[in-house]
C-alpha positions as a Python dict, from the first residue, in 0.01 Angstrom:
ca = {
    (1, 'X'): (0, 0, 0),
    (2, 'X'): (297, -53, -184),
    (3, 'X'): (238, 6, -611),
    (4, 'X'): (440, -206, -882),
    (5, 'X'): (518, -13, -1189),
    (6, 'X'): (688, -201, -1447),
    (7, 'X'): (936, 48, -1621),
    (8, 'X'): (985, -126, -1969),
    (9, 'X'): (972, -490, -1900),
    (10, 'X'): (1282, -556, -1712),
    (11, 'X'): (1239, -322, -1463),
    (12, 'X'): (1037, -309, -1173),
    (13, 'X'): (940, 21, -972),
    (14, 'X'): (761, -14, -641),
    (15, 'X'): (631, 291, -439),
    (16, 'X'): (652, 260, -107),
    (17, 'X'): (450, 481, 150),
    (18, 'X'): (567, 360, 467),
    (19, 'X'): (504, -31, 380),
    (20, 'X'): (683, -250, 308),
    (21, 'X'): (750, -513, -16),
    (22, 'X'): (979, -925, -9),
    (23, 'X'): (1234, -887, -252),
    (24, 'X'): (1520, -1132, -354),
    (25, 'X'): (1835, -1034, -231),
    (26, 'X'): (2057, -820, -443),
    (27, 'X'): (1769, -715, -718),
    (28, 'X'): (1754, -351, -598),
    (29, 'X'): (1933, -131, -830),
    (30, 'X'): (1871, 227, -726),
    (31, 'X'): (1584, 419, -490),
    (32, 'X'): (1477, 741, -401),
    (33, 'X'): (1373, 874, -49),
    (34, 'X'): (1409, 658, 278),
    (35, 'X'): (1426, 290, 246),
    (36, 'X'): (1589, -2, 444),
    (37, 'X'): (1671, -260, 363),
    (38, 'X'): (1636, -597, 625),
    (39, 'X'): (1785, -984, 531),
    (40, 'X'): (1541, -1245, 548),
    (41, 'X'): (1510, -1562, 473),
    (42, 'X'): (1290, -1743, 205),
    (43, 'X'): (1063, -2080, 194),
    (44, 'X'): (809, -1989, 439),
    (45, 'X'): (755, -1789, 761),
    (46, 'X'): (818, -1893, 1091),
    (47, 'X'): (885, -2212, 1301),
    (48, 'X'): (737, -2388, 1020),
    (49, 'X'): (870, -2243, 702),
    (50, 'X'): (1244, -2264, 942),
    (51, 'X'): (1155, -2661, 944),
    (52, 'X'): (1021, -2694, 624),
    (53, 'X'): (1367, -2493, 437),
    (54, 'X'): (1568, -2752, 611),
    (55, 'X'): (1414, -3034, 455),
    (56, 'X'): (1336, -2935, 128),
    (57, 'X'): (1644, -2728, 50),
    (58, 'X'): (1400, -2466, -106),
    (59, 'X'): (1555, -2197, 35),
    (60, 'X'): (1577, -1820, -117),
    (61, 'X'): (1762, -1511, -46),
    (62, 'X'): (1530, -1240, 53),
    (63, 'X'): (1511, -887, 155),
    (64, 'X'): (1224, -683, 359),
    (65, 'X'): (1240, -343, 192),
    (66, 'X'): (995, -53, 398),
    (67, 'X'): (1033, 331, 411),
    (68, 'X'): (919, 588, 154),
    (69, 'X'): (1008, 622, -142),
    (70, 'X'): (1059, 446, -481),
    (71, 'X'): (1287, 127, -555),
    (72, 'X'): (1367, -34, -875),
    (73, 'X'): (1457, -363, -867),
    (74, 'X'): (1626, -595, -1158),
    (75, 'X'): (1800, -919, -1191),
    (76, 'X'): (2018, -994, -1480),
    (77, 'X'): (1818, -826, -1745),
    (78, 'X'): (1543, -1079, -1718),
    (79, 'X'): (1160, -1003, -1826),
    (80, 'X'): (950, -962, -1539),
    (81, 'X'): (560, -1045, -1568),
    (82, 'X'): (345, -885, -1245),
    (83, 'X'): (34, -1170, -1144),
    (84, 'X'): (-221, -1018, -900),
    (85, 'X'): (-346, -1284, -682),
    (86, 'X'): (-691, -1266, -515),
    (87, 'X'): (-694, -1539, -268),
    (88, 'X'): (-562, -1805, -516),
    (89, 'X'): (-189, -1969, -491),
    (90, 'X'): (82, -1902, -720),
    (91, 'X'): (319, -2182, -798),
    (92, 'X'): (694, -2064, -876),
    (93, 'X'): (1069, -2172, -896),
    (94, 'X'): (1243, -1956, -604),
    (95, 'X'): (1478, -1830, -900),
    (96, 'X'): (1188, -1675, -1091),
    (97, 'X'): (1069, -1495, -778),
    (98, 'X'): (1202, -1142, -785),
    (99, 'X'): (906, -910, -550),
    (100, 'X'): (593, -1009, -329),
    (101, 'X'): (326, -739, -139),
    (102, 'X'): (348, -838, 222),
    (103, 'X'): (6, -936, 218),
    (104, 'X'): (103, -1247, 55),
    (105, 'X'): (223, -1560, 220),
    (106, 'X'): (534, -1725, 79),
    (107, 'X'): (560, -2154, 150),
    (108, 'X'): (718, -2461, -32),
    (109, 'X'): (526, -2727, -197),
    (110, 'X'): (621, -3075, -365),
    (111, 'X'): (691, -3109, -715),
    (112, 'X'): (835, -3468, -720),
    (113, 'X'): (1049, -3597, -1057),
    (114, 'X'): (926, -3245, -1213),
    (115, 'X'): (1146, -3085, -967),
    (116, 'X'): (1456, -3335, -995),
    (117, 'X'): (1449, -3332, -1348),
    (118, 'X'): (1499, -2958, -1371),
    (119, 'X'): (1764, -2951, -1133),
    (120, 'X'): (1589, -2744, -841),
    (121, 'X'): (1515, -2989, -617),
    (122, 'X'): (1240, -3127, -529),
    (123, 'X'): (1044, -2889, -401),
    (124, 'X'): (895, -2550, -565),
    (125, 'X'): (760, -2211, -398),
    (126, 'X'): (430, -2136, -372),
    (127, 'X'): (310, -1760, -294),
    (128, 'X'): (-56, -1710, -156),
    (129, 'X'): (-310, -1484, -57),
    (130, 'X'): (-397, -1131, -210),
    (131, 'X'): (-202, -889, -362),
    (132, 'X'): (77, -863, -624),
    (133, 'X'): (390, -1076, -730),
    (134, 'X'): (641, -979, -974),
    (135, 'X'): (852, -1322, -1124),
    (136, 'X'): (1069, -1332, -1368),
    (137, 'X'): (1170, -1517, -1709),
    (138, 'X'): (1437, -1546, -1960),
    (139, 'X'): (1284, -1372, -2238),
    (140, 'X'): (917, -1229, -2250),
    (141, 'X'): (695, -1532, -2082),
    (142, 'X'): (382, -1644, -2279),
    (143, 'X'): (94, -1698, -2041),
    (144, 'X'): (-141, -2025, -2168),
    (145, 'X'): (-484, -2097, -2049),
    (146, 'X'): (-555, -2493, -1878),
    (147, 'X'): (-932, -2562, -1962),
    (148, 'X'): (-1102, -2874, -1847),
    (149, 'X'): (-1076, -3127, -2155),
    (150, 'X'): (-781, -2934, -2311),
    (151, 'X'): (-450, -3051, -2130),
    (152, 'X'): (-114, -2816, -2186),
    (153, 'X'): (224, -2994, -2222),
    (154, 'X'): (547, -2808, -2125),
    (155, 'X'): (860, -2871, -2115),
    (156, 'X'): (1025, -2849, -1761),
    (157, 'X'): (1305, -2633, -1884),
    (158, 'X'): (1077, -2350, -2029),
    (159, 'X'): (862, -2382, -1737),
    (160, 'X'): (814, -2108, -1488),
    (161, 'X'): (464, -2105, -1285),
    (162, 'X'): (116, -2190, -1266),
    (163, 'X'): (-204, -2050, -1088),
    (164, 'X'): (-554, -2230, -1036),
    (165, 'X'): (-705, -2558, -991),
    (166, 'X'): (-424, -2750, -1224),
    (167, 'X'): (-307, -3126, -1173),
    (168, 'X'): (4, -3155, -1315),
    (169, 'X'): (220, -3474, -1444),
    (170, 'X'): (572, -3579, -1528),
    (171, 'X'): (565, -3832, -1825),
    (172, 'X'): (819, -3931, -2036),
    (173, 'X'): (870, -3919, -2417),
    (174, 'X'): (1092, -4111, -2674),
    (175, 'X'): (1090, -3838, -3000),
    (176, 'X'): (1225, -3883, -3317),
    (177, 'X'): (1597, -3754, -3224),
    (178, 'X'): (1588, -4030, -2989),
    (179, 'X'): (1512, -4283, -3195),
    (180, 'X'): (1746, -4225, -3459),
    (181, 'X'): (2059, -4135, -3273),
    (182, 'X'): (2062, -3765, -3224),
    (183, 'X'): (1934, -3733, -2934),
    (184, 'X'): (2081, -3772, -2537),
    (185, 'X'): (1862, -3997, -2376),
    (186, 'X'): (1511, -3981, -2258),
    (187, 'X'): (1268, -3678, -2271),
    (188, 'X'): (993, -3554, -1993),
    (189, 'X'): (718, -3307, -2021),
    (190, 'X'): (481, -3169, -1757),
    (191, 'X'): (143, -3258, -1868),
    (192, 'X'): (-95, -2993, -1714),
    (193, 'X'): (-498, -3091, -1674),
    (194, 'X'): (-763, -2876, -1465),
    (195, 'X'): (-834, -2478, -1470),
    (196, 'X'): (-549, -2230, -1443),
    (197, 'X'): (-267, -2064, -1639),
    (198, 'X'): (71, -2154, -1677),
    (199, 'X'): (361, -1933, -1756),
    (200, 'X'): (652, -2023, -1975),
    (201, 'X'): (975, -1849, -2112),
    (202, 'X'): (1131, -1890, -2426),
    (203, 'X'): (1430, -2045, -2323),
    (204, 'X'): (1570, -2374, -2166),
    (205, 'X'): (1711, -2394, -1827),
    (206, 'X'): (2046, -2622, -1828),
    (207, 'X'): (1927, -2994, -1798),
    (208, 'X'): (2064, -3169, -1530),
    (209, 'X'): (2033, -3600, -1525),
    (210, 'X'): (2032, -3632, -1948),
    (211, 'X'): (1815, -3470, -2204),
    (212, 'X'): (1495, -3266, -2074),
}
């Protein structure tokens, strides 16, 4: 069973005994011992996940990596946050995703006007099953708790991924910048309701489509 040790926070190292780990492509670093390294292709396994890339366009670059040894893996000095899953279904952007256990299965999901207002598309990756997922975020991610009665607004930018039994909303917003001339058009937030978490980074994805 492969084990993720995070060396500082933007730096991942996973021992490998003969297993094997999903990586993006090009996050490896350095290694030690016997490793290969195999292209792949994200969005989904098999026939399905092959159908399902071609429509949504959620497609990532992604590496099997098995031997023994140890591999660190990085990608552009970004803070990486480890989630162990236990049967439940992470929600990520495929740009976020840097390292997945085998054990877990990687798909596509809708996001709607969430995803076309951040400029990914409109589709997101979802990770599931049991085991451990490293993703990534521009600057150390804060991790917020969804309760039932206590709804979480983000902003789509600063948004990374969610876990648990959370409905989520685009709605949009006409602030004060707006409404005296400073700002570029109109604002959305993702309005969050249900039981989960929700990670977010500190820092704003370029907008695509007017202000976000």
């Amino acid at each position: 069973m492969a084990v993720f040790r995070l060396q500082g926070t933007r730096v991942l190292a996973v021992d490998l005994a003969g297993d094997a780990v999903k990586a993006k492509k090009g996050a490896m670093v350095a290694y030690e011992g016997e490793v290969t390294f195999k292209k792949m292709t994200g969005g989904g396994e098999g026939l399905r996940g092959l159908v399902t890339r071609r429509v949504t366009g959620e497609a990532m670059a992604v590496m099997e990596v098995r031997g023994q040894g140890t591999v660190y893996f990085a990608d552009r000095a970004t803070e990486i946050n480890l989630v162990r899953l236990t049967g439940e279904k992470l929600h990520v952007e495929a740009s976020n995703l840097l390292v997945t256990e085998p054990s877990l299965r990687t798909g596509t999901t809708f996001t709607g006007l969430r995803g076309a207002s951040q400029g990914n598309g409109l589709f997101t990756t979802t990770v599931e099953g049991t085991g451990q997922a490293a993703i990534m975020s521009d600057g150390p991610a804060i991790v917020l708790r969804v309760t039932p009665g206590t709804p979480l607004v983000v902003d789509p930018q600063a948004y990374v991924a969610h876990t648990g039994e959370l409905r989520q909303q685009l709605r949009s917003y006409v602030g004060l910048r707006t409404l005296i001339g400073e700002g570029s058009g109109e604002s959305f937030r993702i309005h969050f309701e249900g039981d989960g978490l929700v990670y977010v980074q500190p820092s704003e994805r370029a907008a695509v489509g007017g202000q976000v």
